GROMACS .gro file of C-alpha atoms in nm:
model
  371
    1UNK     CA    1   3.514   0.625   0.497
    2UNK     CA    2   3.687   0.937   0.377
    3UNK     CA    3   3.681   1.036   0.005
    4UNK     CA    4   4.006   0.899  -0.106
    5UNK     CA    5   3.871   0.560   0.030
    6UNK     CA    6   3.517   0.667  -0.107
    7UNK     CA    7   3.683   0.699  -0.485
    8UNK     CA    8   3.879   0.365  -0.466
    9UNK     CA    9   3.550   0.166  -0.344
   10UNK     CA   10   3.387   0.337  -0.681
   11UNK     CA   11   3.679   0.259  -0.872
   12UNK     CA   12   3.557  -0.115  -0.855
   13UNK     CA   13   3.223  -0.113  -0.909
   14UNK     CA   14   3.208  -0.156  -1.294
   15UNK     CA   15   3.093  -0.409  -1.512
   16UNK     CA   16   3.449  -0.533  -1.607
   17UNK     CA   17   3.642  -0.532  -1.279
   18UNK     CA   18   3.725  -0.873  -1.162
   19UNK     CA   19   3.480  -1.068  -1.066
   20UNK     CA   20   3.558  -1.196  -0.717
   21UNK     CA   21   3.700  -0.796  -0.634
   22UNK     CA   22   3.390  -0.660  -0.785
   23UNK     CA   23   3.179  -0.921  -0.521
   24UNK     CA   24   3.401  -0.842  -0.229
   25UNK     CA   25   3.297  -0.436  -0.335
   26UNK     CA   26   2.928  -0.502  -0.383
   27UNK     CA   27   2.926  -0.758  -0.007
   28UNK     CA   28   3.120  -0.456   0.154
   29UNK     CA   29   2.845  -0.176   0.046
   30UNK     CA   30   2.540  -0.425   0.109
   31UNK     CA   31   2.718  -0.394   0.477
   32UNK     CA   32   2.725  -0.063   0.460
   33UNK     CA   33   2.330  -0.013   0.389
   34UNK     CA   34   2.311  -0.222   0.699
   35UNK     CA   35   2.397   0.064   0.930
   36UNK     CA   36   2.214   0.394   0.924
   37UNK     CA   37   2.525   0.564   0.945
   38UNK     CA   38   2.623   0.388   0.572
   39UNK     CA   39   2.305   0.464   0.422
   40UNK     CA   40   2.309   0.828   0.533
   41UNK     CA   41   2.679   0.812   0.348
   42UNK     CA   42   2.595   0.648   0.037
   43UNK     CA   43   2.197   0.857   0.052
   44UNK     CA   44   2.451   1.163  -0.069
   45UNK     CA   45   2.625   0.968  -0.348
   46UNK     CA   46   2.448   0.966  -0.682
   47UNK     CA   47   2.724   0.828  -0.821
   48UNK     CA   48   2.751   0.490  -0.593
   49UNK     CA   49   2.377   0.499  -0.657
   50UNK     CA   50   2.401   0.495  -1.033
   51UNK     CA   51   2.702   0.256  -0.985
   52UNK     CA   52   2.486  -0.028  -0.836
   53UNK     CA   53   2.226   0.052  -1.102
   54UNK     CA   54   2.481  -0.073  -1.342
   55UNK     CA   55   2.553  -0.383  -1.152
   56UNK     CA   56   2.251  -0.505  -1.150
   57UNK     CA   57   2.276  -0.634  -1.482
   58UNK     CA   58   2.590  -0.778  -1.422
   59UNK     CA   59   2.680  -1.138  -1.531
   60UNK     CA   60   2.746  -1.302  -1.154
   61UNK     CA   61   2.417  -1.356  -1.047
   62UNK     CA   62   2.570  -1.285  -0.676
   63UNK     CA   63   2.672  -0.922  -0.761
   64UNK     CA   64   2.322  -0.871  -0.905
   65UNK     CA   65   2.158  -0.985  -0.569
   66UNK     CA   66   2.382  -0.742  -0.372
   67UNK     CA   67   2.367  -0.451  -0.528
   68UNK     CA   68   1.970  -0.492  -0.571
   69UNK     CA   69   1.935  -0.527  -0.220
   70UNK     CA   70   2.196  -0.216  -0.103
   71UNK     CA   71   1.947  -0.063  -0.352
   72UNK     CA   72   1.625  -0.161  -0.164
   73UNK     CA   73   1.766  -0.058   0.185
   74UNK     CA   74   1.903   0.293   0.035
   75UNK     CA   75   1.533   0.357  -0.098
   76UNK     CA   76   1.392   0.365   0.241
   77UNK     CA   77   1.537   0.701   0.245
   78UNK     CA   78   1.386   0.961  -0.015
   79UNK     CA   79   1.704   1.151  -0.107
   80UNK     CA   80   1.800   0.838  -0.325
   81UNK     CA   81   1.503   0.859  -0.516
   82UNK     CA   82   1.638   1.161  -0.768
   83UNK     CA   83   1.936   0.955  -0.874
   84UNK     CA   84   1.769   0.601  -0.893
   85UNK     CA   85   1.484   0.707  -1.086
   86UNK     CA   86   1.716   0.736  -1.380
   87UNK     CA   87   1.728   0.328  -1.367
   88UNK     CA   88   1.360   0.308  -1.375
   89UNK     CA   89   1.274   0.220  -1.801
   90UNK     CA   90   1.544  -0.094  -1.712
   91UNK     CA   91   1.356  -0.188  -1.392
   92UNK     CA   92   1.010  -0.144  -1.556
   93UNK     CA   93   1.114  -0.418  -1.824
   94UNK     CA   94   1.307  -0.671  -1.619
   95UNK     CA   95   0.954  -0.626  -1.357
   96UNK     CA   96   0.744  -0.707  -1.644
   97UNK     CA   97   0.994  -0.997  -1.782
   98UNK     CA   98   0.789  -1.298  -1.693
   99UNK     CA   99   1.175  -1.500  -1.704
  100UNK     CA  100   1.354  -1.240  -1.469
  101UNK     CA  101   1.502  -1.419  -1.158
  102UNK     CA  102   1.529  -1.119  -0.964
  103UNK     CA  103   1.141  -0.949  -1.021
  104UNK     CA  104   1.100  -0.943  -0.655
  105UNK     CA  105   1.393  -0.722  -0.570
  106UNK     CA  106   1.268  -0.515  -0.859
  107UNK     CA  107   0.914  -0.467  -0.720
  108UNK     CA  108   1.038  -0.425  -0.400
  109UNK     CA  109   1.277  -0.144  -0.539
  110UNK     CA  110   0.952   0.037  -0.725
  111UNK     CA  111   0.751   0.004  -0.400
  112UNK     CA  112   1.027   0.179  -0.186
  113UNK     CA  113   1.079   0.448  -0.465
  114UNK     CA  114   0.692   0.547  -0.527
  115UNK     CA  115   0.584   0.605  -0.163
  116UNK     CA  116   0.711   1.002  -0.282
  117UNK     CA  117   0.457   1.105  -0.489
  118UNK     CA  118   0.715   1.337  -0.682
  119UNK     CA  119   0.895   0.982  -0.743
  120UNK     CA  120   0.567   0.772  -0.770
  121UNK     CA  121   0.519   1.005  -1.051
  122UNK     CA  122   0.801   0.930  -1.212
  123UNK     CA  123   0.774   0.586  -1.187
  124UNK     CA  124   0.374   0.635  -1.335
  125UNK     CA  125   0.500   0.812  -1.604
  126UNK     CA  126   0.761   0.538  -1.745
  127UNK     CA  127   0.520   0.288  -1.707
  128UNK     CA  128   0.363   0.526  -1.952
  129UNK     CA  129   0.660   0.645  -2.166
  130UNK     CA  130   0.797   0.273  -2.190
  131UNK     CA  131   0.468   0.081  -2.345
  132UNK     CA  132   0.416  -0.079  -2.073
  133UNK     CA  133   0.048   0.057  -1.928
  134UNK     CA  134  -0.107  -0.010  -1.590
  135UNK     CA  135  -0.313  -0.276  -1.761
  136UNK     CA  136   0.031  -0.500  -1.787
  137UNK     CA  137   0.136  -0.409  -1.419
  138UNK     CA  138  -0.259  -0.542  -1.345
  139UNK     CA  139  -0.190  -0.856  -1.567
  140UNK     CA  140   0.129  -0.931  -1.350
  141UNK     CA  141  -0.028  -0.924  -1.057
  142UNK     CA  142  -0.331  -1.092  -1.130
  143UNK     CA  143  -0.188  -1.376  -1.333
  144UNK     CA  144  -0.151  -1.687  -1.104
  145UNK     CA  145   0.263  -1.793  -1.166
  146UNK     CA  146   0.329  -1.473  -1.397
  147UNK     CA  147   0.693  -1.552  -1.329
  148UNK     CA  148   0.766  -1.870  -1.229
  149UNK     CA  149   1.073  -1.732  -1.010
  150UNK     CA  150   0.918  -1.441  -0.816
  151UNK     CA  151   0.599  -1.414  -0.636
  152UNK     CA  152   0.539  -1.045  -0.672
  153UNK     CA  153   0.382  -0.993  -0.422
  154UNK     CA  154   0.515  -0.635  -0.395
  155UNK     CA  155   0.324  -0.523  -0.690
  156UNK     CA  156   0.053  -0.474  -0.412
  157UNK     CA  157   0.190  -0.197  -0.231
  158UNK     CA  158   0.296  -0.058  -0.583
  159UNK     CA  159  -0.028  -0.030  -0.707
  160UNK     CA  160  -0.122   0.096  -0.386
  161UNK     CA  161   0.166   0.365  -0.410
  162UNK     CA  162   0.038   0.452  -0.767
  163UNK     CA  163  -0.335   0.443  -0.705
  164UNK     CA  164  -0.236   0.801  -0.491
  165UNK     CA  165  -0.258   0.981  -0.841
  166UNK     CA  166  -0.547   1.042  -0.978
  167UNK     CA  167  -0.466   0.946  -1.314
  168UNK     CA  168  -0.396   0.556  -1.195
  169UNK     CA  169  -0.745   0.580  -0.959
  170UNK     CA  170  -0.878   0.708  -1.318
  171UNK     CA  171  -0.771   0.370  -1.436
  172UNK     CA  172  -0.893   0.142  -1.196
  173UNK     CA  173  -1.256   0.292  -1.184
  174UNK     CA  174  -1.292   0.285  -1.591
  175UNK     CA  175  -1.604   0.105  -1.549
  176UNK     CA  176  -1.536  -0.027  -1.915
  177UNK     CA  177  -1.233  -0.208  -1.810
  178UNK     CA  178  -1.381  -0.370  -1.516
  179UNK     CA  179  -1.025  -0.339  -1.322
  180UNK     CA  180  -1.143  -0.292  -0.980
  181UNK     CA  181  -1.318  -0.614  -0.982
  182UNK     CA  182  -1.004  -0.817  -1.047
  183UNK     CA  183  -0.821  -0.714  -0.751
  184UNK     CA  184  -1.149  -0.787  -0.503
  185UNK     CA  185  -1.034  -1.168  -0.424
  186UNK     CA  186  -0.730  -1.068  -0.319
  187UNK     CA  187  -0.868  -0.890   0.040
  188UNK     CA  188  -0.896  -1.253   0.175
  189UNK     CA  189  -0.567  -1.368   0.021
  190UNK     CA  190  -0.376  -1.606   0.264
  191UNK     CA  191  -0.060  -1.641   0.098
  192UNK     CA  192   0.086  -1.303   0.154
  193UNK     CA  193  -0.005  -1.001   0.387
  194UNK     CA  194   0.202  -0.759   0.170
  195UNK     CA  195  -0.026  -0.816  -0.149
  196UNK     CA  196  -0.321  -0.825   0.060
  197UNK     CA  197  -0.217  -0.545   0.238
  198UNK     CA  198  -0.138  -0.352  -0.124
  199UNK     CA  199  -0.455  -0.456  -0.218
  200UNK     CA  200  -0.713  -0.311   0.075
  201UNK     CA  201  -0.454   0.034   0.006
  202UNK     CA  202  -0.519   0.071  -0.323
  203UNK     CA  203  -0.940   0.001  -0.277
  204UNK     CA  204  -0.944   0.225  -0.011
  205UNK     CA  205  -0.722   0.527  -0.193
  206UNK     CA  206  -0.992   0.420  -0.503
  207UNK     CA  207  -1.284   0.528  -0.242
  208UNK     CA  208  -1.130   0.863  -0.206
  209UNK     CA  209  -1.308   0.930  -0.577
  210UNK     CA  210  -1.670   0.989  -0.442
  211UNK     CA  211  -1.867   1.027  -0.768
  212UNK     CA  212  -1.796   0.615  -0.810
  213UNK     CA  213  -1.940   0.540  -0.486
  214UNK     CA  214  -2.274   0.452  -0.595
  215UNK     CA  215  -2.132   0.193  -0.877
  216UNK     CA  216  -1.884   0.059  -0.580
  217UNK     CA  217  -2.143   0.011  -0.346
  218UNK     CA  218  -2.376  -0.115  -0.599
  219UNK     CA  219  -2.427  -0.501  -0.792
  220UNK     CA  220  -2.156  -0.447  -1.062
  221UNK     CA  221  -1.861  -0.415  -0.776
  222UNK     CA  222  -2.025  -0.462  -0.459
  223UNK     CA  223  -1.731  -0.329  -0.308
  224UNK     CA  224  -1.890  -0.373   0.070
  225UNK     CA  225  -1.909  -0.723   0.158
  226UNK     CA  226  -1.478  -0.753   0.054
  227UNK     CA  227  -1.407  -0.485   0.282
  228UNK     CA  228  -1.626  -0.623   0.569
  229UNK     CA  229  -1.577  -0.989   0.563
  230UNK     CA  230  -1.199  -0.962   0.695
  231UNK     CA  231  -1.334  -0.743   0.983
  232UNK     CA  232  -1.562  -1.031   1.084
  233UNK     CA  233  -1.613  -1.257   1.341
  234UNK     CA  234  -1.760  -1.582   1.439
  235UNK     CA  235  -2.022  -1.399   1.626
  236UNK     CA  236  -2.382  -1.510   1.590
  237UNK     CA  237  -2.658  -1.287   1.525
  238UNK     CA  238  -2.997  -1.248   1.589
  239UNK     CA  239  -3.219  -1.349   1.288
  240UNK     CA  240  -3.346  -1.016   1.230
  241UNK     CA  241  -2.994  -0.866   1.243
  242UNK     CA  242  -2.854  -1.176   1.065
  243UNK     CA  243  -3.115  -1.036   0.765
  244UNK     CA  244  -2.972  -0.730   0.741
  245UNK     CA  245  -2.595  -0.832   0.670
  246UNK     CA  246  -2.535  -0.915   0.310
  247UNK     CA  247  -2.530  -1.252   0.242
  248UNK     CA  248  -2.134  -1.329   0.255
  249UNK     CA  249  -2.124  -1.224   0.570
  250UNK     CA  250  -2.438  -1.438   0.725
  251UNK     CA  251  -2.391  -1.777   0.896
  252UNK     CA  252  -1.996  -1.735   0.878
  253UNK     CA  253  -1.822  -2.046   1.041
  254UNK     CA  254  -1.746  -2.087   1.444
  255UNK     CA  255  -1.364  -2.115   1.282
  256UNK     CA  256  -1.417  -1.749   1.093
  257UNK     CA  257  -1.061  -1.551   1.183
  258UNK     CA  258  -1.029  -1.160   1.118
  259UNK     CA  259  -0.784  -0.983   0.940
  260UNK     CA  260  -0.435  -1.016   1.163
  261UNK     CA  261  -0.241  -0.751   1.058
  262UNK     CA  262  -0.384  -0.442   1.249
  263UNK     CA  263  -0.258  -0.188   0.993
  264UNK     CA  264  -0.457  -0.362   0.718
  265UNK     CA  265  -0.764  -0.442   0.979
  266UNK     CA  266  -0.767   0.022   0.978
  267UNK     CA  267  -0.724   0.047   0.603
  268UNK     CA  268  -1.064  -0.127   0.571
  269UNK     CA  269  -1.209   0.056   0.817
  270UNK     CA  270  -1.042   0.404   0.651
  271UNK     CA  271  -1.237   0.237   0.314
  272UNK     CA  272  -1.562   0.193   0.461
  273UNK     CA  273  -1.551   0.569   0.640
  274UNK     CA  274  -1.490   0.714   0.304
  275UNK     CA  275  -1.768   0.499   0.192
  276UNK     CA  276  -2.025   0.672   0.352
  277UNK     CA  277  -1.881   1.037   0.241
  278UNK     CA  278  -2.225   1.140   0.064
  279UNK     CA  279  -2.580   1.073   0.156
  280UNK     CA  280  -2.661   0.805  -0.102
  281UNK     CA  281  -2.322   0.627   0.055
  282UNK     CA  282  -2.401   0.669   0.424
  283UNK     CA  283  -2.697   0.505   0.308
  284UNK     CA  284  -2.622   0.206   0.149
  285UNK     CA  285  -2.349   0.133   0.394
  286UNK     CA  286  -2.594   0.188   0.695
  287UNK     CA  287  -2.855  -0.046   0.488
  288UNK     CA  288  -2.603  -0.321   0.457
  289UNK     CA  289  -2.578  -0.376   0.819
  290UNK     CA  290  -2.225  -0.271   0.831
  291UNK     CA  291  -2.282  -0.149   1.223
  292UNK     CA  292  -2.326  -0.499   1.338
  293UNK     CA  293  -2.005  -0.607   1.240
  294UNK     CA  294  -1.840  -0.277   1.334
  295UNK     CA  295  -1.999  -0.332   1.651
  296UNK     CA  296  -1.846  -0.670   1.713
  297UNK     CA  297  -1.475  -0.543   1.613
  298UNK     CA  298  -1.471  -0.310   1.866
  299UNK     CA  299  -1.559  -0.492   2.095
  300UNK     CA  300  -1.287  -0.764   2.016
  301UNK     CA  301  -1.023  -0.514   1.897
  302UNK     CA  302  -0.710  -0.442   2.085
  303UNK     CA  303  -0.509  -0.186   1.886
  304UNK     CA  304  -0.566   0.170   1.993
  305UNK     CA  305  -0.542   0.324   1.645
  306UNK     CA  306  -0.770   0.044   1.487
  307UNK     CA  307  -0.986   0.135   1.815
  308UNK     CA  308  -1.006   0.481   1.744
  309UNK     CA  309  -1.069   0.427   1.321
  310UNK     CA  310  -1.340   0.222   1.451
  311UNK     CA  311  -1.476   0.463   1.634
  312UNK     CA  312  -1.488   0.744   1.380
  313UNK     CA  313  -1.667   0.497   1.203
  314UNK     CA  314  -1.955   0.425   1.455
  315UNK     CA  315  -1.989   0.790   1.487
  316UNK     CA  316  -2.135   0.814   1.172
  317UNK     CA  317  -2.333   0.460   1.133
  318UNK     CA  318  -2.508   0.611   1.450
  319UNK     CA  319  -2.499   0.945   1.424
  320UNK     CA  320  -2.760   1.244   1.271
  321UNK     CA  321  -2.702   1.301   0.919
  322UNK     CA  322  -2.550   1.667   0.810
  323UNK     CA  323  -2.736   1.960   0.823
  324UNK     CA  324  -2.817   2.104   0.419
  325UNK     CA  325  -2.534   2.155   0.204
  326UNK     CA  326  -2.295   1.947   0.389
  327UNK     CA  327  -2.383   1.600   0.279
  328UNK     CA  328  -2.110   1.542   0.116
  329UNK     CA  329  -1.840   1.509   0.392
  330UNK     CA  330  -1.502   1.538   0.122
  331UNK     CA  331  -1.625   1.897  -0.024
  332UNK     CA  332  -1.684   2.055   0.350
  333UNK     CA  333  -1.516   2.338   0.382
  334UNK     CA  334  -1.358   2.320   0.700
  335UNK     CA  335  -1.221   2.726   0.864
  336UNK     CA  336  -0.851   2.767   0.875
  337UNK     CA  337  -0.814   2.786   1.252
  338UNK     CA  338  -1.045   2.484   1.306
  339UNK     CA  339  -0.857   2.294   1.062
  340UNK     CA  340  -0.520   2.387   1.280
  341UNK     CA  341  -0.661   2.291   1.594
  342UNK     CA  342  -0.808   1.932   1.444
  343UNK     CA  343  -0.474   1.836   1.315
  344UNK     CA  344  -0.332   1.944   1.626
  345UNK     CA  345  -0.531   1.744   1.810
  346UNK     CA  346  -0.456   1.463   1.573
  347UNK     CA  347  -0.056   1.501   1.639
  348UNK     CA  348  -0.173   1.463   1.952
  349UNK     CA  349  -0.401   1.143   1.957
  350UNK     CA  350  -0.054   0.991   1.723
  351UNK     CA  351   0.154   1.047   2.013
  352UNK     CA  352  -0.090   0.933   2.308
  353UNK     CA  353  -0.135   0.628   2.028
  354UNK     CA  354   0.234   0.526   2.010
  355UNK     CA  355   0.285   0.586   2.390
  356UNK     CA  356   0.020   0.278   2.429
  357UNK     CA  357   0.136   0.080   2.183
  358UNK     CA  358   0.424  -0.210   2.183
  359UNK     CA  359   0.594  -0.089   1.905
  360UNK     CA  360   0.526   0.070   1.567
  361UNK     CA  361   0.305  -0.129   1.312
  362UNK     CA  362   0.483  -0.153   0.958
  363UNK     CA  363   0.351   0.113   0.694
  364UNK     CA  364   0.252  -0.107   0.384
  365UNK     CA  365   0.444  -0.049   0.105
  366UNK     CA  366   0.805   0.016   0.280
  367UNK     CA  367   1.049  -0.263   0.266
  368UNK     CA  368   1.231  -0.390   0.597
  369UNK     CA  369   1.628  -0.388   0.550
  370UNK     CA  370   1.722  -0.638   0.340
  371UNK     CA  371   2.042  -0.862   0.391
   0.00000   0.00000   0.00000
């Protein structure tokens, strides 16, 4: 498409061009964001991007649905964000409209554009700006039939996306607020791996915040026994090793299933590593008999990269606690050239890891091309 063709293609996206010309132009560029030659095109147009923008709050209900979904594929690509952000006070609204028929292509739009943190951000920020709060995005997603025409199940990897800043994991811990509770069901929630998956992201970017591992790990959360019950088995233990486990995780059914999605099945694990960070964590964690079921996963697990998270893991459920002054594992100061040649070595393990494996697992809070 050169730029004469370009210009006439723009020339009909607007709210008062003829309706069945304006859906043949919105069908034609939905087509386009099928190909990764068109979205590499339209990536570089701000103003087809703030053209579709526009449409979706046009009257056919058809040109909505296109132009929301040319908007999803086009924010797979980070180069759209600058331009779409300027849609984001309408989008926050129409997310948050419990009537809005098309909330899911909305939240799937917000998840796309906060996986940037410059973007995520931006988006944290409007929720701010535009009266909104976290506390309504919460109420959304917790609320059972919110809106009666969208699931929303993307919220999950949204407030996963957001809970990267520490102002929303500032949120989430207020102990007064008793926020991280509410999303605890929701690690066993059948009904959709994406808001399960969005979940388990967001509780284990919350564990990143050290100084709240005590209160996570203790009665008033009891973080542990969520993150550990979707890693578990049917296996049967010993009494005296039954004992140990807390008590949702003793005498679980010959039927019990684990987690199926591998890339949620090492999120938990990634949560229960940074778990055991500091001393008093390692502690509680080891207490809790959180080996025994670690144990068992490896043993059944398949997935190299889940293999080797579980591993890490084990290291430290078996191994010798740090030497003075380096209990807590997130403040070590690690030497310049030994940090180089750890991440080199982890470039490394990615490759060996994708050579072995079938295919690439999906990264939670990305949206597939939508048609």
């Amino acid at each position: 498409m050169d730029e004469g063709q370009a210009r006439e293609l723009l020339g009909f996206l607007h709210l008062d061009t003829r309706p069945d010309i304006k859906g043949q132009a919105t069908g034609y560029i939905l087509g386009l964001t099928g190909s990764v030659e068109g979205r590499m095109l339209l990536a570089g147009r701000p103003d087809f991007l703030e053209a579709l923008l526009l449409l979706t709050g046009d009257r056919s209900l058809a040109v909505v649905k296109d132009s929301y979904h040319s908007l999803i594929n086009l924010s797979v690509a980070a180069a759209t964000h600058g331009a779409l952000a300027k849609g984001l006070p309408a989008l926050l609204h129409r997310l948050l409209d419990p009537g809005y028929a098309f909330a899911d292509q909305v939240c799937t739009l917000l998840s796309n554009l906060s996986r940037e943190e410059a973007t995520c951000r931006q988006v944290f920020r409007a929720v701010q700006e535009e009266g909104l709060g976290l506390a309504q995005v919460l109420e959304a997603f917790c609320t059972e039939g919110y809106n009666k025409k969208a699931a929303l199940h993307y919220l999950g990897p949204l407030l996963s996306n957001l809970s990267q800043l520490p102002e929303t994991r500032e949120f989430l811990l207020d102990r007064s607020r008793c926020v991280v509770q509410r999303l605890l069901p929701y690690t066993q929630y059948e009904a959709s791996a994406i808001r399960r998956g969005g979940v388990i992201g967001t509780l284990r970017n919350c564990c990143f915040e050290y100084k709240y591992h005590e209160w996570l790990l203790g009665a008033e959360v009891d973080l542990l026994p969520f993150l550990l019950l979707p890693l578990a088995g049917p296996e049967e233990f010993p009494e005296a090793e039954m004992e140990r486990l807390p008590v949702d995780l003793q005498y679980l059914p010959q039927d019990k299933q684990r987690e199926k999605d591998p890339d949620i099945r090492k999120m938990l694990l990634e949560a229960v590593l940074l778990l055991t960070a500091t001393k008093a964590g390692r502690q509680l964690v080891k207490e809790k008999g959180t080996y025994l079921v670690v144990r068992e996963l490896h043993q059944w697990e398949t997935e190299p990269d889940v293999l080797a998270a579980c591993e890490k893991l084990i290291q430290v459920l078996i191994g010798d606690e740090p030497e003075a002054g380096m209990e807590n594992l997130l403040e070590v100061k690690i030497p310049e050239d030994v940090e180089e040649q750890l991440q080199r070595l982890d470039r490394e393990e990615e490759r060996q890891q994708e050579m072995q494996s079938e295919g690439p697992g999906a990264q939670m809070g990305s949206q597939g091309l939508s048609r």
